[in-house]
XYZ file of C-alpha atoms in Angstrom:
678
model
C 99.171 190.291 74.373
C 101.248 191.545 71.445
C 100.215 190.607 67.923
C 103.648 191.221 66.367
C 107.173 191.467 67.795
C 110.524 192.323 66.265
C 113.775 190.688 67.302
C 116.678 193.120 67.256
C 119.281 190.402 66.949
C 120.537 187.635 64.700
C 121.604 183.997 64.594
C 120.484 181.354 67.037
C 118.969 183.724 69.601
C 116.722 185.292 66.948
C 115.596 181.785 65.944
C 115.037 180.962 69.605
C 112.712 183.936 70.173
C 110.843 183.304 66.918
C 110.183 179.714 68.003
C 108.401 180.753 71.185
C 106.583 183.644 69.494
C 105.174 181.251 66.895
C 104.059 178.903 69.661
C 102.218 181.836 71.261
C 100.573 182.852 67.987
C 102.555 186.082 67.679
C 103.755 187.312 64.265
C 107.503 187.959 63.959
C 109.841 190.430 62.279
C 113.562 189.959 61.632
C 116.119 192.654 60.922
C 119.272 191.734 59.039
C 122.554 193.104 57.733
C 124.228 192.415 54.398
C 126.146 189.455 55.863
C 122.927 187.868 57.147
C 120.814 188.298 54.019
C 120.434 184.518 53.542
C 120.587 183.470 57.203
C 118.046 180.984 58.624
C 116.594 183.483 61.094
C 115.626 185.772 58.218
C 113.708 182.973 56.500
C 112.138 181.902 59.779
C 110.470 185.260 60.489
C 107.147 186.298 58.998
C 108.717 189.545 57.781
C 112.284 190.777 57.408
C 113.781 194.263 57.093
C 117.269 195.057 55.825
C 119.004 197.502 58.172
C 122.494 198.060 56.814
C 126.025 196.898 56.145
C 127.696 193.875 57.737
C 129.559 195.573 60.615
C 127.300 195.677 63.682
C 128.098 199.357 64.176
C 126.386 200.023 60.833
C 123.340 197.825 61.410
C 122.417 195.982 64.612
C 123.823 198.681 66.899
C 121.824 201.571 65.414
C 118.616 202.122 67.448
C 117.075 204.384 64.813
C 117.133 201.564 62.260
C 115.415 199.168 64.672
C 112.703 201.723 65.440
C 112.206 202.439 61.737
C 111.759 198.713 61.102
C 109.130 198.551 63.866
C 107.198 201.421 62.302
C 107.477 199.910 58.843
C 106.099 196.533 59.933
C 103.801 197.550 62.780
C 105.742 195.606 65.401
C 104.461 196.463 68.883
C 107.421 195.179 70.874
C 111.149 194.437 70.521
C 113.061 191.499 71.974
C 116.772 192.372 72.039
C 118.237 188.880 72.539
C 121.708 189.176 74.054
C 124.576 191.451 73.060
C 124.080 194.371 70.661
C 121.436 196.737 72.146
C 120.149 194.369 74.833
C 121.677 196.302 77.754
C 121.512 199.871 76.457
C 119.146 201.967 78.576
C 118.942 204.701 75.934
C 117.538 202.158 73.468
C 114.735 201.253 75.896
C 113.936 204.935 76.383
C 113.903 205.514 72.616
C 111.451 202.631 72.162
C 109.207 203.934 74.925
C 109.163 207.361 73.309
C 107.711 205.720 70.187
C 105.214 203.667 72.236
C 107.043 200.420 71.410
C 107.368 197.889 74.240
C 110.767 196.523 75.245
C 110.802 192.803 76.080
C 113.270 193.143 78.903
C 113.890 195.119 82.094
C 113.185 198.841 82.623
C 115.731 201.423 81.552
C 116.451 202.359 85.163
C 117.438 198.803 86.071
C 119.639 198.523 83.002
C 121.362 201.788 83.849
C 121.850 200.783 87.475
C 122.923 197.172 86.940
C 124.168 197.014 83.360
C 127.093 199.302 84.113
C 129.634 197.207 86.024
C 131.009 200.153 87.977
C 127.649 201.568 89.065
C 126.227 198.115 89.820
C 129.070 197.384 92.220
C 128.465 200.647 94.037
C 124.763 199.838 94.299
C 125.408 196.294 95.475
C 127.807 197.526 98.127
C 125.302 200.089 99.378
C 122.677 197.346 99.551
C 124.912 195.262 101.811
C 125.833 192.673 99.204
C 129.337 191.206 99.327
C 131.470 192.593 96.503
C 134.963 191.728 95.371
C 137.612 194.231 96.590
C 138.492 196.677 93.855
C 138.471 200.210 92.463
C 135.236 201.340 90.821
C 136.023 205.018 90.191
C 137.398 206.672 87.069
C 140.878 205.497 86.086
C 142.804 208.389 84.523
C 145.540 206.556 82.618
C 147.899 203.575 82.617
C 150.038 204.940 85.476
C 146.906 205.366 87.583
C 145.868 201.797 86.710
C 149.271 200.515 87.870
C 148.947 202.466 91.136
C 145.494 200.978 91.790
C 146.614 197.432 90.957
C 149.574 197.714 93.319
C 147.252 198.823 96.148
C 144.760 195.986 95.581
C 147.682 193.512 95.219
C 148.086 191.057 92.371
C 146.565 189.288 90.608
C 143.952 191.799 89.445
C 141.330 191.798 86.710
C 140.869 194.754 84.361
C 137.372 194.939 82.878
C 135.597 197.226 80.454
C 132.750 198.815 82.389
C 130.200 198.113 79.656
C 131.727 194.759 78.743
C 130.193 191.348 78.441
C 130.634 188.000 76.713
C 134.276 187.788 77.767
C 135.250 190.874 75.781
C 137.212 193.727 77.324
C 138.852 191.717 80.112
C 142.516 191.258 81.032
C 144.107 189.342 83.914
C 147.267 190.948 85.285
C 149.796 189.261 87.542
C 152.312 192.109 87.494
C 152.832 195.776 86.693
C 154.097 194.712 83.259
C 150.767 192.982 82.532
C 148.836 196.106 83.539
C 150.939 198.358 81.332
C 150.526 196.027 78.350
C 146.838 195.285 78.873
C 145.165 198.449 80.156
C 145.028 200.301 76.833
C 143.978 197.124 75.002
C 141.122 196.668 77.471
C 139.998 200.260 76.838
C 140.109 199.738 73.066
C 138.094 196.515 73.250
C 135.493 198.254 75.386
C 135.276 201.165 72.968
C 135.164 198.992 69.826
C 132.647 196.476 71.169
C 130.448 198.618 73.423
C 131.205 202.262 72.622
C 132.521 202.826 76.177
C 136.227 202.824 77.101
C 135.847 203.048 80.893
C 137.690 200.344 82.817
C 137.545 199.149 86.413
C 140.004 196.994 88.329
C 139.272 194.397 91.000
C 141.016 191.659 92.939
C 141.121 188.351 91.094
C 140.021 185.511 93.349
C 142.207 182.509 92.652
C 140.629 179.068 92.244
C 137.218 180.686 91.760
C 133.966 179.156 90.625
C 131.582 181.155 88.446
C 128.007 180.562 89.562
C 125.011 182.579 88.469
C 121.413 182.897 89.601
C 118.570 183.158 87.088
C 116.076 185.876 88.057
C 112.546 186.321 86.739
C 110.290 189.199 87.762
C 107.077 190.876 86.651
C 105.823 194.473 86.726
C 103.751 193.795 89.834
C 106.655 193.424 92.269
C 107.057 189.642 92.072
C 110.626 188.362 91.655
C 111.714 184.706 91.688
C 115.021 182.906 91.408
C 115.134 179.862 89.120
C 118.070 178.107 90.753
C 121.685 178.420 89.671
C 123.954 177.611 86.750
C 127.598 176.549 87.002
C 129.627 178.405 84.368
C 133.167 177.870 85.637
C 134.650 176.274 82.520
C 135.755 179.312 80.551
C 138.473 180.288 78.103
C 139.610 183.901 78.011
C 136.631 184.652 80.291
C 134.239 183.352 77.629
C 131.982 180.573 78.915
C 132.415 177.245 77.154
C 130.377 174.805 79.267
C 127.363 175.584 81.454
C 125.238 173.294 83.572
C 122.297 173.392 85.927
C 122.266 172.811 88.770
C 125.828 173.265 90.064
C 127.627 170.237 91.523
C 129.030 172.555 94.218
C 125.919 174.330 95.466
C 123.980 172.961 98.426
C 120.302 173.664 99.092
C 121.287 176.045 101.892
C 123.719 177.885 99.628
C 121.166 178.026 96.795
C 118.599 179.619 99.083
C 121.066 182.192 100.440
C 122.280 183.133 96.966
C 118.792 183.232 95.509
C 117.293 185.402 98.236
C 120.198 187.847 98.075
C 119.859 188.148 94.287
C 116.099 188.663 94.566
C 116.641 191.451 97.109
C 119.150 193.114 94.800
C 116.713 192.864 91.875
C 113.886 194.380 93.890
C 116.144 197.257 94.883
C 116.194 198.397 91.243
C 112.535 197.507 90.500
C 113.649 194.770 88.159
C 111.276 192.871 85.896
C 111.774 190.333 83.070
C 114.565 187.734 82.947
C 117.976 188.604 84.318
C 121.040 186.927 85.754
C 123.106 187.807 88.793
C 126.637 186.500 88.389
C 128.576 185.490 91.480
C 132.176 184.555 92.032
C 132.514 181.791 94.592
C 135.552 180.540 96.430
C 135.839 176.863 95.628
C 138.163 176.435 98.589
C 135.398 177.345 101.033
C 133.287 174.205 101.372
C 130.789 176.050 103.580
C 129.566 177.822 100.460
C 129.435 181.142 102.293
C 132.221 182.873 100.341
C 130.323 184.199 97.361
C 130.534 187.721 95.964
C 128.480 189.822 93.584
C 130.229 190.083 90.239
C 127.711 191.725 87.931
C 124.120 191.562 86.769
C 123.281 190.804 83.168
C 120.013 192.591 82.484
C 119.016 190.329 79.615
C 118.532 186.732 78.580
C 121.719 184.680 78.922
C 123.244 182.486 76.224
C 123.022 179.563 78.641
C 119.341 179.958 79.522
C 118.392 176.544 78.007
C 119.875 174.546 80.895
C 117.612 176.394 83.331
C 114.642 175.722 81.071
C 115.534 172.027 80.961
C 115.535 171.507 84.744
C 112.586 173.797 85.549
C 110.361 173.368 82.498
C 109.945 177.157 82.305
C 110.143 178.792 78.876
C 112.049 181.944 79.800
C 111.400 183.678 76.490
C 107.663 183.156 76.866
C 107.781 184.568 80.390
C 109.702 187.616 79.149
C 107.048 188.283 76.508
C 104.192 187.868 78.985
C 105.854 190.147 81.542
C 106.453 192.819 78.889
C 102.742 192.630 78.033
C 101.916 193.375 81.682
C 100.920 189.895 82.825
C 101.651 188.645 86.339
C 103.881 185.635 86.786
C 101.789 182.502 87.072
C 104.566 180.898 89.149
C 105.602 181.171 92.791
C 108.950 180.340 94.349
C 107.531 177.040 95.573
C 106.769 176.070 91.951
C 110.442 176.236 90.996
C 112.031 172.834 91.415
C 114.998 170.942 90.027
C 114.206 168.044 87.720
C 117.332 166.182 86.599
C 120.507 167.723 85.191
C 121.282 169.718 82.062
C 124.575 170.591 80.343
C 125.207 173.058 77.514
C 128.276 173.128 75.300
C 129.001 176.081 73.027
C 130.158 174.949 69.591
C 132.493 177.690 68.376
C 134.241 178.460 65.092
C 137.707 178.228 66.584
C 140.533 175.730 66.198
C 141.617 174.156 69.512
C 144.474 172.383 67.725
C 145.924 175.801 66.826
C 145.645 177.534 70.163
C 141.887 178.203 69.819
C 142.423 180.722 67.061
C 139.208 182.120 65.543
C 138.167 180.399 62.341
C 135.896 181.979 59.764
C 134.695 180.704 56.440
C 132.075 178.591 54.731
C 130.357 175.626 56.324
C 131.021 173.148 53.537
C 129.272 170.510 55.645
C 127.047 171.128 58.648
C 125.056 168.371 60.287
C 124.200 168.726 63.999
C 123.258 165.793 66.224
C 119.588 166.613 65.688
C 117.945 169.353 63.666
C 117.885 172.756 65.271
C 115.220 175.365 64.584
C 113.371 174.743 61.340
C 111.860 177.345 58.996
C 108.374 176.914 60.431
C 109.609 177.845 63.885
C 109.213 174.453 65.537
C 111.920 172.835 67.610
C 112.872 169.366 66.399
C 111.264 166.528 68.293
C 108.558 166.373 70.926
C 108.314 169.358 73.249
C 108.164 169.146 77.012
C 106.637 172.188 78.750
C 107.871 174.505 76.049
C 111.230 174.037 74.343
C 113.087 172.655 77.327
C 114.527 169.345 76.187
C 114.376 169.014 72.434
C 114.334 165.492 70.962
C 115.543 162.497 72.934
C 116.832 164.844 75.643
C 119.131 166.498 73.084
C 118.515 170.080 71.967
C 120.448 172.081 69.393
C 119.998 175.857 69.225
C 121.653 177.163 66.070
C 121.354 179.827 63.426
C 123.614 178.544 60.646
C 123.163 176.279 57.650
C 125.222 174.055 55.394
C 126.753 176.212 52.696
C 126.477 179.337 54.818
C 129.347 181.427 56.103
C 130.580 182.115 59.613
C 131.435 185.783 59.312
C 134.275 187.730 60.875
C 131.783 190.440 61.828
C 129.980 188.602 64.641
C 130.291 186.136 67.481
C 132.015 182.849 66.476
C 129.251 180.642 67.886
C 127.990 177.963 65.510
C 125.503 176.254 67.815
C 124.604 175.376 71.385
C 124.289 171.699 72.263
C 122.090 171.017 75.288
C 121.465 167.638 76.909
C 119.209 166.619 79.776
C 119.207 163.455 81.877
C 118.140 162.363 85.358
C 121.767 162.559 86.574
C 124.855 164.652 85.806
C 126.817 161.581 84.690
C 124.126 160.625 82.198
C 123.847 164.183 80.863
C 127.625 164.223 80.242
C 127.506 160.796 78.546
C 124.750 162.100 76.289
C 126.915 165.090 75.393
C 129.760 162.802 74.278
C 127.365 160.767 72.166
C 125.805 163.853 70.600
C 129.182 165.502 69.917
C 130.343 162.367 68.078
C 127.402 162.908 65.713
C 128.129 166.612 65.101
C 129.561 167.089 61.598
C 131.274 170.364 60.678
C 133.629 170.789 57.735
C 135.122 173.870 56.124
C 136.469 175.686 59.167
C 138.019 174.960 62.529
C 135.683 174.061 65.392
C 135.898 172.949 69.012
C 133.743 169.794 68.958
C 136.684 167.510 69.836
C 137.656 169.807 72.689
C 134.145 169.847 74.144
C 133.996 166.061 74.036
C 137.360 165.864 75.782
C 136.045 168.086 78.594
C 132.934 165.952 78.983
C 135.130 162.862 79.431
C 137.708 164.512 81.709
C 137.989 162.984 85.187
C 138.104 166.399 86.826
C 134.917 167.511 85.083
C 133.206 164.292 86.077
C 134.228 164.843 89.702
C 132.719 168.359 89.683
C 135.964 169.943 90.948
C 135.724 172.976 88.692
C 137.257 176.446 88.686
C 137.494 179.176 86.077
C 141.105 178.043 85.576
C 140.071 174.546 84.460
C 141.122 174.868 80.813
C 144.410 176.645 81.527
C 145.273 174.142 84.246
C 144.313 170.975 82.396
C 145.575 171.996 78.946
C 148.642 174.161 79.701
C 150.389 173.136 76.474
C 147.272 173.450 74.345
C 144.866 170.829 73.090
C 145.976 167.815 71.095
C 142.843 165.713 71.287
C 141.326 163.645 74.064
C 143.732 160.965 75.288
C 143.041 157.500 73.886
C 143.548 154.284 75.839
C 145.392 151.294 74.366
C 142.077 149.490 74.065
C 140.544 152.392 72.144
C 143.529 152.621 69.783
C 143.341 148.897 69.042
C 139.677 149.268 68.168
C 140.467 152.211 65.890
C 143.190 150.164 64.195
C 140.638 147.461 63.442
C 138.239 150.038 62.003
C 140.941 151.577 59.828
C 141.837 148.150 58.455
C 138.166 147.396 57.868
C 137.709 150.621 55.919
C 140.689 149.874 53.681
C 139.502 146.291 53.142
C 135.972 147.377 52.197
C 137.274 150.089 49.852
C 139.610 147.722 48.035
C 136.971 144.984 47.911
C 134.485 147.398 46.326
C 137.092 148.586 43.814
C 137.751 144.973 42.896
C 134.141 144.572 41.777
C 134.432 147.245 39.100
C 133.941 145.778 35.629
C 136.898 145.838 33.268
C 139.480 145.714 36.069
C 142.976 144.415 35.364
C 143.122 140.650 35.316
C 144.870 138.871 38.133
C 143.959 141.271 40.964
C 142.971 139.238 43.996
C 140.564 140.142 46.767
C 142.175 142.331 49.462
C 144.001 140.535 52.278
C 142.732 140.162 55.835
C 146.129 140.839 57.412
C 147.080 144.541 57.742
C 149.584 146.886 59.297
C 147.941 150.063 60.655
C 150.115 153.002 61.698
C 148.379 155.575 63.934
C 150.826 158.368 64.664
C 154.037 156.642 65.705
C 152.320 153.423 66.817
C 151.950 150.408 64.565
C 149.297 147.718 65.003
C 149.098 144.237 63.541
C 145.480 143.651 62.503
C 143.853 140.417 61.365
C 140.266 140.933 60.204
C 137.970 138.082 61.148
C 134.288 137.191 61.190
C 132.479 139.396 63.756
C 135.583 141.323 64.771
C 139.376 141.384 64.538
C 142.532 140.421 66.364
C 144.828 143.376 67.016
C 148.316 142.706 68.366
C 147.071 139.340 69.567
C 143.995 140.750 71.361
C 140.576 139.625 70.099
C 138.031 142.437 69.610
C 134.372 141.671 68.994
C 132.235 144.083 67.025
C 130.679 145.147 63.751
C 129.771 148.411 62.031
C 127.256 149.673 59.488
C 129.725 151.692 57.386
C 129.558 151.655 53.610
C 132.177 153.087 51.270
C 131.522 156.796 50.770
C 129.615 157.310 54.017
C 130.775 159.791 56.641
C 129.213 158.275 59.771
C 129.252 154.759 61.141
C 127.725 153.124 64.199
C 130.090 150.704 65.874
C 128.686 147.908 68.034
C 130.347 145.239 70.101
C 132.854 145.529 72.941
C 132.753 149.354 72.843
C 129.792 151.015 71.119
C 130.332 154.442 69.581
C 129.596 156.705 66.634
C 132.519 157.594 64.386
C 133.163 159.970 61.500
C 135.451 158.520 58.852
C 136.991 159.972 55.704
C 139.801 159.261 53.288
C 142.684 161.746 53.023
C 144.770 160.754 50.016
C 146.455 157.482 50.965
C 145.520 157.895 54.625
C 142.332 157.597 56.680
C 140.938 159.786 59.443
C 138.509 158.731 62.160
C 137.025 161.290 64.533
C 135.341 160.114 67.716
C 135.420 160.554 71.481
C 137.076 163.972 71.358
C 139.964 163.323 68.980
C 140.825 162.910 65.320
C 143.172 160.042 64.469
C 144.914 159.608 61.128
C 146.315 156.295 59.955
C 148.259 154.688 57.149
C 146.952 151.215 56.296
C 149.110 148.724 54.389
C 148.878 145.006 53.703
C 151.021 143.246 56.295
C 153.326 141.903 53.566
C 154.404 145.493 52.765
C 155.253 146.419 56.361
C 158.997 146.108 55.768
C 158.814 148.771 53.036
C 156.922 151.369 55.094
C 160.089 152.742 56.659
C 161.386 153.756 53.219
C 158.463 156.030 52.441
C 159.594 159.678 52.195
C 157.916 162.216 54.483
C 157.464 165.730 53.077
C 159.447 168.312 55.017
C 157.364 171.318 56.161
C 158.642 174.777 55.111
C 160.719 176.828 57.547
C 158.487 179.619 58.868
C 160.632 180.507 61.876
C 161.716 183.827 60.325
C 158.193 185.028 59.614
C 155.393 186.395 61.774
C 152.335 184.662 60.351
C 148.814 185.940 60.958
C 147.175 182.981 62.748
C 143.579 183.972 61.947
C 141.613 186.270 59.625
C 141.465 189.708 61.241
C 142.549 193.328 61.283
C 146.039 194.521 62.150
C 145.232 196.929 64.987
C 148.758 197.843 66.003
C 152.379 197.237 65.012
C 154.606 197.375 68.082
C 157.939 197.326 66.211
C 159.698 198.923 63.254
C 162.175 197.694 60.645
C 165.710 197.295 61.986
C 164.564 196.998 65.612
C 165.986 194.197 67.787
C 163.326 192.266 69.707
C 163.516 189.886 72.658
C 161.542 186.677 73.383
C 158.009 187.513 74.536
C 158.081 191.071 73.195
C 154.827 192.163 71.469
C 155.221 192.420 67.693
C 151.683 193.011 66.462
C 148.089 193.049 67.692
C 145.407 191.472 65.503
C 141.689 191.901 66.179
C 139.434 188.996 65.231
C 135.768 188.686 66.151
C 136.066 191.737 68.448
C 138.932 190.188 70.456
C 142.485 191.539 70.379
C 145.302 188.993 70.080
C 148.892 190.020 70.829
C 151.490 188.218 68.683
C 154.882 187.990 70.386
C 158.464 187.225 69.433
C 159.538 183.646 70.122
C 163.256 184.423 70.031
C 165.751 187.280 69.850
C 165.836 188.682 66.333
C 166.011 191.805 64.176
C 162.939 193.039 62.320
C 163.700 192.796 58.618
C 160.750 193.667 56.424
C 157.232 194.714 57.487
C 154.615 193.594 54.960
C 151.396 194.948 56.472
C 150.047 198.271 57.725
C 147.906 199.129 60.725
C 144.229 198.974 59.818
C 144.811 196.383 57.109
C 142.572 193.299 56.906
C 144.661 190.139 56.931
C 143.926 186.630 55.731
C 144.955 183.589 57.742
C 148.667 182.775 57.234
C 149.402 186.239 55.819
C 153.023 187.265 56.507
C 152.913 190.340 58.746
C 156.668 190.789 59.003
C 159.951 188.993 58.387
C 162.833 188.490 60.812
C 166.553 188.559 60.031
């Protein structure tokens, strides 16, 4: 067994590997860039080596710097995590040349399966069903249009070396291909150093199901059941669960055996994932197709660990050290249900735009990885379930910064329960207790998904988010009963605040205790609230309940007719409560002042209709127009790259370009004015 390993990665996955290494008694080495100098994973490792500037291309993506760090510290093996160098065969070969072990698959398997074009050819030759498409070299945009027309629309354009949702474009017409082909090539080149693109038929109403593979160097390969990863946004997974609510035992066996055969064909060892696209319309479960193989550990590996009890990172380390698997296929069962939600630095209330900045407040549902490498709470067969069946994998800290240079993930929230319904309920509860302030995040959105009737029914496709939130996200819908309860809580908060203020010594004489009768305005709805012992009456409906909130606190536990955890804060003269997938703001006035509320002046927002505003921090990759040019609705105006994703900003109406305020290659702040319209 190794005595010291280096993790060639950052953030939560580096912390994750360190946790298991510590458990195994193996010393650890971190490598870090300028942006990560104070990151938790650096403190968590036994040793740390600085490897360069913040951009990944100047640090984490340079094999020579990783090898130099190994030599400097005496690390015998490298775990690549996911992303960065994890699927680069040349990196494995470079390590082997220096007699450094790679904790992952052999270079040949990475070369064969990591390249999406070559892997499809191999899968087809092996008799595996593949999605119809073109896997040869595409010369230019005109050639791409010709291919797409032959396959028939819709088609998917993908960067050959892509992953993590980057370098992918869905095209429903020739216009989409012409607009998206070059952008797909650029994303592939910028993110992976490879601008090759392939095109395939897009299967409508698809489900994304993947099989976890685990093999050793002695020819043994197992499948550890499946994961359902259909809920995606821009091809980036948002929610994952194991097992899948769609997969039958017969289907699981057929998928698993096919994926094992494919793995053996390339002499695969270590952990890997075969991704399949499945027709949700075919209830027989026979219509599944090979999509790609990820020759690395997946982001969503914790849900597999939770239902199998297998520590995948530990198995990867043992396999790399030459050990045989101590498991057989018969040992792999399914115990309960696990769901993972990815907490991202993005604002769902603003079209899911990337959000970077400082975490002014960060408090997850439970503690994530601590500095001594232990997972919070009691372990079960490794790190599978965390504390109280809630596990948080993170790599950030309060006061730290979510950088524009890397993936926008803040944390992964994993829950386990005997049933799917209970695991989803636990997610809602845990998300209510997740506190993030300082940048936009998707906690409300994740909670809304967990409560959604369609999610609960298991009727999922990769189009779930686009279909259920076509106009964007405005918060989880609230029932009349829920709004009445919130109105009572708002009134209670105002009462307690005024009551506390009234106890201050030296107050003005003649100020009475606050009233019990209030008017609460939530959005456009007004509620008549009478606070009473053990509850309140709202619009004539009695609500029973109490809470443990004290003035100045952020969280409160509400008991009574509807138990929940809320986050509450004062915003000037208003209040905000966040719970159950939505943030609600309210104005609270004594009932006697209700008649005057209509005379309060609302501040008019500025007119921004004649400006193209940068919606997120990023780089202006391309200007599609020039001053004096007339543009039509939907016409591309500018392309901004943020967190390695290109975002096309389009005209909303016919107009003439007046003044251009930014240049290509310029770094832009959020709300920067790119150009002005006449």
